[in-house]
Each structure stands twice: as structure tokens, then as C-alpha cells.
CSV table of C-alpha atoms in Angstrom, one decimal:
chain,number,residue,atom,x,y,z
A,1,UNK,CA,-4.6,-12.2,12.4
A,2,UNK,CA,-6.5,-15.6,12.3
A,3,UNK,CA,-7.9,-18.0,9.2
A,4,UNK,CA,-11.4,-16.4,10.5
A,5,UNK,CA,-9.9,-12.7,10.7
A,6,UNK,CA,-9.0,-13.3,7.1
A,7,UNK,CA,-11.7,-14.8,5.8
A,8,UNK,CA,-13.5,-11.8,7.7
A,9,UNK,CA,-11.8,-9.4,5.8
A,10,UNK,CA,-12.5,-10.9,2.6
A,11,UNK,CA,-15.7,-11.3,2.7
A,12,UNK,CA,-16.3,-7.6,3.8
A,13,UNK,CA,-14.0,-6.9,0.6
A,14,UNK,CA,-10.8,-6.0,1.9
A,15,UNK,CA,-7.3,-6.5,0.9
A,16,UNK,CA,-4.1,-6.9,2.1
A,17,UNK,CA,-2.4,-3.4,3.3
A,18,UNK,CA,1.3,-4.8,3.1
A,19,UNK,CA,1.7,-3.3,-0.4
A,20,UNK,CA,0.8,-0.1,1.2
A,21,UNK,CA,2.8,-0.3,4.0
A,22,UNK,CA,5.3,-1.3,1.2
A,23,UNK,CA,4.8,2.5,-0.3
A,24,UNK,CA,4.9,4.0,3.1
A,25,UNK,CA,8.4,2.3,3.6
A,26,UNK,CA,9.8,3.4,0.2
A,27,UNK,CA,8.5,7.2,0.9
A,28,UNK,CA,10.1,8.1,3.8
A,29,UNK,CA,12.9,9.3,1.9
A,30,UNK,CA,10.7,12.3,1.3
A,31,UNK,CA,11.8,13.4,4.8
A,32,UNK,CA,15.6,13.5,4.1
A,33,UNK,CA,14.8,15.4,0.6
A,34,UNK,CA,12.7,18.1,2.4
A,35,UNK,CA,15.8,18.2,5.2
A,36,UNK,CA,17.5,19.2,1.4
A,37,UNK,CA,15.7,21.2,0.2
A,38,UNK,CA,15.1,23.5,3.0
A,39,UNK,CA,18.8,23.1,3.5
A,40,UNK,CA,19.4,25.0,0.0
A,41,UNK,CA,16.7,27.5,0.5
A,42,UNK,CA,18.2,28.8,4.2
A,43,UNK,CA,21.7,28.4,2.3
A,44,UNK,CA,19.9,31.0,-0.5
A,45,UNK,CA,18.0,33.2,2.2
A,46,UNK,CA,21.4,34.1,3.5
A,47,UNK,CA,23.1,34.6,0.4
A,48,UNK,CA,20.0,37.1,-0.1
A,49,UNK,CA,17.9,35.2,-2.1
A,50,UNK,CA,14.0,34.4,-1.5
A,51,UNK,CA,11.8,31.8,-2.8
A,52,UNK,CA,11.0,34.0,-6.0
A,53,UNK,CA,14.7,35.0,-6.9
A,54,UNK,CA,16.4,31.6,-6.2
A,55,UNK,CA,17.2,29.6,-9.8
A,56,UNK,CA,14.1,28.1,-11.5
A,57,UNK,CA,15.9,24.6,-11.1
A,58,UNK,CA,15.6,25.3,-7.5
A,59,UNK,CA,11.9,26.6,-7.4
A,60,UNK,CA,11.1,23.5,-9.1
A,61,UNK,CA,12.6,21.3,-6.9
A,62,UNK,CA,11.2,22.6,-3.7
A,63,UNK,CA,7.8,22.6,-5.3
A,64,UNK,CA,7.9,19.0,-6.3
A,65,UNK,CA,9.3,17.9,-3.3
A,66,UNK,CA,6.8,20.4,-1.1
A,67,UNK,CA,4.1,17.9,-3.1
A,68,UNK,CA,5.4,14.9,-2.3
A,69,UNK,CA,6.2,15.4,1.0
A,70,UNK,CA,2.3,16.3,1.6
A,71,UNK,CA,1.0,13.3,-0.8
A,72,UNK,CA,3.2,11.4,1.9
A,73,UNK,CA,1.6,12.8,5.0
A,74,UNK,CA,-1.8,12.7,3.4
A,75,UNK,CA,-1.3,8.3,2.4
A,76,UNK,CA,0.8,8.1,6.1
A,77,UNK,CA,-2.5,9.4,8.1
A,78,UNK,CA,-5.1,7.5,5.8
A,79,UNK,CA,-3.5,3.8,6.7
A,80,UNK,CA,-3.0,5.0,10.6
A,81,UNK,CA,-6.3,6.0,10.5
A,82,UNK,CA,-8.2,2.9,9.0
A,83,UNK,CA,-5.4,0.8,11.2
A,84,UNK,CA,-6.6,2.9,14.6
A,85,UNK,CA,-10.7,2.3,13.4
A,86,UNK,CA,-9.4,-1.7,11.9
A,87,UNK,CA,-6.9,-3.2,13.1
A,88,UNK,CA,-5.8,-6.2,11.1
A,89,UNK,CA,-3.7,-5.4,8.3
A,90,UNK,CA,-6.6,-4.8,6.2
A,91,UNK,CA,-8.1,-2.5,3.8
A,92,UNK,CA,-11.0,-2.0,1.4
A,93,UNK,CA,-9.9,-2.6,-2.0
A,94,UNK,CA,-10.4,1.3,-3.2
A,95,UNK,CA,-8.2,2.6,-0.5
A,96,UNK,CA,-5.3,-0.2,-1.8
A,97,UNK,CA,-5.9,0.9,-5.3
């Protein structure tokens, strides 16, 4: 993107979405942890365990990473989505904040 793309982009109030992209970078470990996690639980399922008798440690863990595996997907579509409507590597400041 140009000076005038920029300066476009500023004056409409945007900022710069590398910080996001940043975040989306750094969260796609959340991928290999749910590989993990649904690892343990088939491991447990054919030891003859469910979700509801597996250890409390576990039940945890799979919840917490179930959560940020969606938080992931949901911040992954909202930047491909104002990138598809924007291009520019530009966003408005409350979806950066």
C-alpha cells in the first residue's frame, strides 16, 4: 500500500493490522494442542472412558483448549473477512483493540 493508501486509512480511522496478524501467527499452536487433546480423549474412549469419566485435569484441559481453539477461529475469520471487504493491511481501531 501507497503514502495515499495510508494516509487513506488514517483518516477513515484505521490502524495497522500487523499486530493482529501478529496474534494470528502466535495462535496457531491452538491447532497442534487440539490434535493433543483429542489425542488423549480417543486414547481414554478406548480405555473406556467418556468425556464425563475421564480425570478432572483432563476435562479441564479439553475445555480450555475447545475455547481457545474457537476464540481462534472466531479472530482468524474477522481479519479474512475485513481483509476480503479492505484490502490493505488495515483495520478500524476497535476491531485492533
Amino acid at each position: 500500500m501507497g503514502v495515499f493508501g495510508k494516509f487513506q486509512a488514517r483518516m477513515r480511522g484505521e490502524v495497522s493490522d500487523e499486530p493482529l496478524r501478529a496474534y494470528r501467527r502466535a495462535g496457531a499452536a491452538v491447532d497442534a494442542l487440539m490434535g493433543d487433546v483429542d489425542q488423549r480423549r480417543v486414547d481414554a474412549t478406548l480405555a473406556g472412558r467418556s468425556g464425563w469419566t475421564m480425570d478432572r485435569s483432563a476435562q479441564v484441559e479439553a475445555l480450555c483448549a475447545w475455547c481457545a481453539f474457537v476464540l481462534q477461529q472466531l479472530g482468524d475469520a474477522t481479519l479474512d473477512a475485513h481483509e476480503a471487504r479492505h484490502p490493505g493491511g488495515f483495520v478500524p481501531e476497535q476491531t485492533s483493540e
